[in-house]
Coordinates of C-alpha atoms in Angstrom, one line a residue:
M130 CA 13.0 -37.9 65.5
T131 CA 9.3 -37.4 66.2
I132 CA 6.8 -35.1 64.5
E133 CA 6.4 -33.3 67.8
A134 CA 10.1 -32.4 67.8
I135 CA 9.7 -30.7 64.5
T136 CA 6.4 -28.9 65.1
Q137 CA 7.7 -27.5 68.4
S138 CA 10.7 -26.0 66.7
L139 CA 8.4 -24.2 64.3
S140 CA 6.5 -22.6 67.2
A141 CA 2.9 -23.4 68.1
S142 CA 1.4 -20.1 67.0
R143 CA 3.0 -20.3 63.5
F144 CA 2.2 -24.0 63.1
A145 CA -1.4 -23.2 64.0
T146 CA -1.8 -21.3 60.7
Y147 CA -1.6 -24.7 58.9
Q148 CA -4.4 -26.2 61.0
S149 CA -7.0 -25.6 58.3
P150 CA -10.0 -28.0 58.1
I151 CA -10.4 -27.0 54.4
L152 CA -6.9 -28.3 53.7
G153 CA -7.4 -31.3 55.9
G154 CA -5.0 -30.1 58.6
T155 CA -6.7 -32.0 61.5
S156 CA -3.5 -33.7 62.9
S157 CA 0.1 -32.7 63.5
E158 CA 1.2 -35.0 60.6
Q159 CA -1.3 -33.4 58.2
C160 CA -0.4 -29.8 59.2
L161 CA 3.3 -30.6 58.7
G162 CA 2.5 -31.9 55.2
I163 CA 0.6 -28.6 54.4
Y164 CA 3.6 -26.7 55.8
L165 CA 5.9 -28.7 53.4
W166 CA 3.6 -27.9 50.5
N167 CA 3.8 -24.2 51.3
K168 CA 7.6 -24.4 51.4
Q169 CA 7.6 -25.9 47.9
L170 CA 5.2 -23.3 46.6
A171 CA 7.4 -20.6 48.1
S172 CA 10.5 -22.0 46.4
V173 CA 8.7 -21.8 43.0
F174 CA 7.3 -18.4 43.7
L175 CA 10.7 -16.9 44.4
P176 CA 12.1 -16.9 40.8
A177 CA 8.9 -15.2 39.5
L178 CA 9.1 -12.5 42.3
Q179 CA 12.7 -11.9 41.5
V180 CA 12.0 -11.4 37.8
V181 CA 9.2 -9.0 38.7
E182 CA 11.4 -7.0 41.0
I183 CA 14.4 -6.8 38.6
S184 CA 12.1 -5.9 35.7
L185 CA 10.4 -3.2 37.6
R186 CA 13.3 -1.4 39.1
N187 CA 15.4 -1.4 35.9
A188 CA 12.4 -0.3 33.8
I189 CA 11.7 2.7 36.0
Y190 CA 15.3 3.7 36.3
Q191 CA 16.2 3.3 32.7
S192 CA 12.9 4.8 31.4
Y193 CA 13.5 8.0 33.3
I194 CA 17.0 8.4 31.7
Q195 CA 15.6 7.5 28.3
Y196 CA 12.8 10.1 28.6
E197 CA 15.3 12.8 29.6
E198 CA 17.5 11.9 26.7
E199 CA 14.6 12.0 24.2
R200 CA 13.4 15.3 25.7
I201 CA 16.9 16.8 25.1
E202 CA 16.8 15.6 21.5
R203 CA 13.4 17.2 21.0
K204 CA 14.4 20.5 22.6
F205 CA 18.0 21.1 21.5
A206 CA 20.0 21.0 18.3
S207 CA 22.0 17.8 17.8
H208 CA 25.4 19.5 18.4
A209 CA 24.3 20.1 22.0
W210 CA 23.0 16.6 22.8
K211 CA 26.2 15.2 24.2
E212 CA 26.8 18.0 26.6
K213 CA 23.1 18.2 27.7
K214 CA 22.8 14.4 28.2
S215 CA 26.0 14.4 30.3
Q216 CA 24.1 16.7 32.7
I217 CA 21.3 14.2 33.3
D218 CA 21.2 13.2 37.0
R219 CA 21.9 9.5 36.9
S220 CA 21.1 9.2 40.6
W221 CA 17.7 10.9 40.2
F222 CA 15.9 8.4 42.4
V223 CA 18.3 9.4 45.3
T224 CA 18.4 13.1 44.9
A225 CA 14.6 13.4 44.5
F226 CA 13.7 12.2 48.0
T227 CA 14.5 14.1 51.1
Q228 CA 13.6 13.8 54.8
R229 CA 11.0 16.5 54.3
N230 CA 9.2 15.4 51.1
N231 CA 9.2 11.6 51.7
P232 CA 10.7 10.4 55.0
G233 CA 10.1 6.7 54.1
A234 CA 11.8 6.7 50.8
H235 CA 14.7 8.8 52.2
K236 CA 15.2 6.3 55.0
S237 CA 15.3 3.4 52.5
I238 CA 17.9 5.2 50.5
Q239 CA 20.0 5.9 53.6
T240 CA 19.8 2.3 54.6
A241 CA 21.0 1.2 51.2
I242 CA 23.9 3.7 51.3
N243 CA 24.9 2.5 54.8
Q244 CA 25.0 -1.1 53.6
L245 CA 27.3 0.0 50.7
D246 CA 29.5 1.8 53.2
K247 CA 29.8 -1.4 55.3
E248 CA 30.7 -3.4 52.2
K249 CA 33.1 -0.6 51.1
K250 CA 31.3 -0.3 47.7
P251 CA 30.9 3.0 45.8
H252 CA 27.6 4.8 45.8
T253 CA 26.9 4.2 42.1
P254 CA 23.3 4.2 40.9
E255 CA 23.6 0.5 40.1
N256 CA 24.9 -0.4 43.5
I257 CA 22.2 1.7 45.3
I258 CA 19.5 0.2 43.1
A259 CA 20.6 -3.3 44.0
K260 CA 20.2 -2.5 47.8
L261 CA 16.8 -0.9 47.6
T262 CA 13.7 -3.0 48.4
F263 CA 11.0 -4.0 46.0
G264 CA 8.6 -1.9 48.1
F265 CA 10.6 1.2 47.3
W266 CA 10.0 0.9 43.6
V267 CA 6.4 -0.2 44.1
S268 CA 5.7 3.0 46.0
M269 CA 6.6 5.0 42.9
V270 CA 3.8 3.5 40.9
R271 CA 1.0 5.7 42.0
N272 CA -0.6 9.0 41.1
D273 CA 1.4 10.9 43.7
F274 CA 4.1 11.1 41.1
D275 CA 1.8 12.3 38.3
I276 CA 2.6 15.6 36.5
Q277 CA -0.9 16.9 37.6
K278 CA 0.3 16.7 41.2
K279 CA 3.2 19.0 40.5
S280 CA 5.3 16.6 42.6
Y281 CA 9.0 16.9 43.5
L282 CA 9.4 13.8 41.3
V283 CA 7.3 13.5 38.1
L284 CA 7.2 10.1 36.5
W285 CA 3.7 9.7 35.1
P286 CA 2.1 9.7 32.7
H287 CA 5.1 10.2 30.4
L288 CA 6.9 7.1 31.6
R289 CA 3.9 4.9 31.6
G290 CA 4.4 3.7 28.0
L291 CA 8.1 3.1 28.6
V292 CA 7.8 1.2 31.9
F293 CA 4.6 -0.6 31.2
P294 CA 4.2 -0.8 27.4
N295 CA 1.9 -3.8 27.5
A296 CA -0.3 -2.8 30.5
L297 CA -3.6 -2.6 28.6
N298 CA -7.2 -3.1 29.5
T299 CA -8.1 -6.5 28.0
Q300 CA -11.6 -5.3 26.9
T301 CA -11.0 -1.8 25.6
G302 CA -7.3 -2.1 24.7
R303 CA -6.7 1.3 26.4
P304 CA -3.7 1.8 28.7
L305 CA -4.3 1.0 32.3
S306 CA -4.1 3.8 34.9
I307 CA -1.0 4.0 37.0
N308 CA -3.0 3.4 40.1
S309 CA -4.4 0.2 38.6
I310 CA -0.9 -1.0 37.8
G311 CA 0.3 0.1 41.3
N312 CA -2.5 -1.9 43.0
E313 CA -1.4 -5.1 41.2
L314 CA 2.2 -4.4 42.4
K315 CA 1.1 -3.9 45.9
E316 CA -0.6 -7.3 45.9
I317 CA 2.7 -8.9 44.7
N318 CA 4.6 -7.1 47.4
K319 CA 2.2 -8.6 50.0
I320 CA 3.0 -12.0 48.7
R321 CA 6.7 -11.3 48.7
N322 CA 6.5 -10.2 52.4
R323 CA 4.4 -13.2 53.2
L324 CA 7.0 -15.5 51.7
S325 CA 9.9 -13.8 53.5
H326 CA 8.1 -14.2 56.8
H327 CA 7.4 -17.9 56.1
E328 CA 3.7 -17.4 56.1
P329 CA 1.1 -19.4 54.1
L330 CA 0.8 -18.0 50.6
W331 CA -2.9 -18.9 50.0
R332 CA -4.8 -16.8 52.6
N333 CA -8.4 -16.7 51.4
Q334 CA -11.1 -15.9 53.9
K335 CA -13.8 -16.6 51.3
A336 CA -12.5 -20.1 50.7
Y337 CA -15.2 -22.8 51.0
Q338 CA -13.2 -25.7 49.7
V339 CA -9.7 -26.8 48.9
E340 CA -10.1 -25.8 45.2
D341 CA -10.7 -22.1 46.3
I342 CA -7.3 -22.1 48.2
I343 CA -5.4 -23.6 45.3
N344 CA -7.0 -21.1 42.9
K345 CA -5.9 -18.3 45.2
V346 CA -2.2 -19.5 44.8
I347 CA -2.7 -19.7 41.0
E348 CA -4.2 -16.1 41.1
H349 CA -1.1 -14.8 42.9
Y350 CA 1.3 -16.5 40.5
E351 CA -0.7 -15.4 37.5
R352 CA -0.4 -11.8 38.7
C353 CA 3.4 -12.0 38.7
L354 CA 3.4 -13.3 35.1
K355 CA 1.0 -10.6 34.1
V356 CA 3.1 -7.8 35.5
I357 CA 6.3 -9.2 33.9
Y358 CA 4.4 -9.2 30.6
W359 CA 3.4 -5.6 31.1
I360 CA 7.0 -4.6 31.5
N361 CA 8.9 -6.9 29.2
P362 CA 7.3 -10.1 27.7
S363 CA 10.7 -11.5 26.9
N364 CA 11.5 -11.9 30.6
L365 CA 8.8 -14.5 30.8
K366 CA 11.2 -16.8 28.9
L367 CA 13.5 -16.8 31.9
L368 CA 10.9 -18.7 33.9
D369 CA 10.3 -21.1 31.0
I370 CA 14.0 -21.9 30.8
I371 CA 14.0 -23.2 34.4
E372 CA 10.6 -24.8 33.9
N373 CA 9.2 -22.7 36.7
N374 CA 5.6 -22.5 35.3
Q375 CA 5.6 -26.3 35.0
K376 CA 6.7 -26.8 38.6
M377 CA 4.0 -24.4 39.8
A378 CA 1.3 -26.2 37.8
E379 CA 2.4 -29.5 39.3
L380 CA 2.1 -28.1 42.8
C381 CA -1.2 -26.4 42.3
S382 CA -3.3 -29.5 42.3
I383 CA -5.2 -31.5 44.9
H384 CA -2.9 -34.5 44.3
A385 CA 0.2 -32.5 45.2
L386 CA -1.4 -31.3 48.4
W387 CA -2.5 -34.9 49.2
K388 CA 0.9 -36.3 48.5
N389 CA 2.6 -33.7 50.8
K390 CA 0.3 -34.7 53.6
Q391 CA 1.5 -38.2 53.3
L392 CA 5.2 -37.3 53.6
P393 CA 5.4 -36.7 57.4
G394 CA 4.4 -40.3 58.1
G395 CA 7.8 -41.4 56.9
I396 CA 9.8 -38.8 58.9
P397 CA 10.7 -41.0 61.9
S398 CA 12.4 -43.5 59.6
L399 CA 14.5 -41.0 57.8
P400 CA 18.2 -40.6 58.8
I401 CA 19.5 -37.3 60.0
N402 CA 22.0 -36.0 57.3
K403 CA 24.6 -33.9 59.1
E404 CA 27.3 -34.2 56.4
W405 CA 25.3 -33.5 53.2
G406 CA 28.1 -31.7 51.3
K407 CA 30.8 -34.4 51.7
S408 CA 29.2 -36.7 49.1
I409 CA 28.9 -34.1 46.4
I410 CA 31.6 -31.5 47.0
L411 CA 33.7 -31.1 43.8
D412 CA 37.4 -31.8 43.7
T413 CA 39.2 -28.5 42.9
S414 CA 42.7 -29.9 42.8
H415 CA 44.9 -30.0 39.6
I416 CA 47.6 -32.5 38.5
G417 CA 50.6 -30.8 37.0
E418 CA 54.2 -31.3 35.8
V419 CA 57.1 -29.6 37.5
I420 CA 58.8 -27.6 34.8
H421 CA 61.2 -25.4 36.9
I422 CA 62.8 -25.6 40.3
S423 CA 64.7 -22.9 42.3
D424 CA 65.7 -22.6 45.9
N425 CA 62.4 -21.1 47.0
H426 CA 59.8 -22.0 44.5
I427 CA 58.7 -24.3 41.7
L428 CA 56.8 -23.8 38.5
I429 CA 54.1 -26.3 37.6
K430 CA 52.3 -26.7 34.3
S431 CA 48.7 -27.9 34.8
K432 CA 47.6 -31.0 32.9
K433 CA 44.0 -29.7 33.1
D434 CA 44.3 -26.3 31.4
K435 CA 48.1 -26.0 30.5
V436 CA 48.4 -22.9 32.8
I437 CA 51.7 -22.4 34.6
F438 CA 51.4 -22.1 38.4
F439 CA 53.8 -20.7 41.0
G440 CA 54.4 -22.8 44.1
K441 CA 56.2 -21.3 47.1
K442 CA 58.6 -23.4 49.1
E443 CA 56.2 -23.1 52.1
E444 CA 53.4 -24.8 50.1
I445 CA 55.4 -27.9 49.2
H446 CA 54.7 -31.0 51.3
D447 CA 58.2 -32.4 51.1
E448 CA 61.6 -30.8 50.9
I449 CA 62.0 -28.8 47.7
G450 CA 65.3 -30.6 47.1
E451 CA 63.4 -33.9 46.6
Y452 CA 61.6 -32.5 43.5
R453 CA 62.8 -32.9 40.0
E454 CA 61.6 -31.5 36.7
H455 CA 58.9 -33.6 35.1
D456 CA 57.7 -34.9 38.4
L457 CA 53.9 -35.0 38.7
V458 CA 52.3 -33.1 41.6
K459 CA 48.9 -32.5 43.0
Y460 CA 48.0 -29.0 44.1
Y461 CA 45.1 -26.5 44.6
P462 CA 45.0 -23.4 42.3
E463 CA 44.5 -20.0 43.7
P464 CA 44.4 -16.7 41.7
S465 CA 47.2 -14.2 42.0
I466 CA 47.8 -10.6 40.9
T467 CA 51.3 -11.6 39.8
R468 CA 52.3 -13.2 36.6
Y469 CA 51.4 -16.8 37.6
P470 CA 48.5 -18.0 39.7
N471 CA 49.5 -19.7 42.9
A472 CA 49.7 -23.5 43.6
K473 CA 48.7 -24.4 47.2
K474 CA 49.2 -27.6 49.2
I475 CA 51.6 -29.2 46.7
I476 CA 52.3 -32.9 47.0
K477 CA 53.9 -35.6 44.8
V478 CA 51.6 -38.1 43.1

């Protein structure tokens, strides 16, 4: 397996993006090493982007409902709260957008609903939210949805403190404008799209040296952490649990880039692993004791979890008449809607 065979499969035009003199991509081996470095950066970026996306969409959706509930509590007597709150449109982000007022958002919603239809899932707010893109929610964070615009959907400024409670100017301590927050989110969305299209994450036309390129990656990642903090600081702990920040710090170094550029030199000597899963796949079988035998089934008590399993005659390897109570058998468990879970591929041990 040669370097050329790999680079050709990546396409010449795409591979050319890694031919950066600043990064030292002056040979096929070096470019492939830079490509591998970018793949590792992308794998560490992904959890941070996911936390940003989930934090943002849930914060916007839930804050809208919370604001409406608080508005009802301010406006009406407590005996009317339950009825008034039940009238809140839980699918507000769907009903607000039409083909006329926002064709792009309307199309995104219809695409999400069509996907749910294919999967035969109900059109609940939670299901639709899960199908909508990150860009859909980013597009809401702009002044077009400010109360002064008298928009068909009003989000700002009254949701700003609920969605982005910690988005403050570091010098003045004053809340950042929605457009300022939205601009940061747009940059994150660009990185997300770049990652999904397998493009380099460090694009920096002003880069003079390798340190500038690495710093650009750090800047992108820091932006993700900053926005997560703006929405919910506790969600930053999710990245600490999986040591994501530590992994990114290790990759954002000149040494990590250098090390990756050395890797392709050993590719020709590496074996091609076609059966990766065989060595690590987990054994799902159970060992159990036969506790009951009839003409068309047996009951087995698992040694592993003491659960009783139902084994059809058709699932038994030998004739059912050859089995006796207390025999030990090996089988594969399968859930069932009946009283006992099923035992599959039953054989004596």
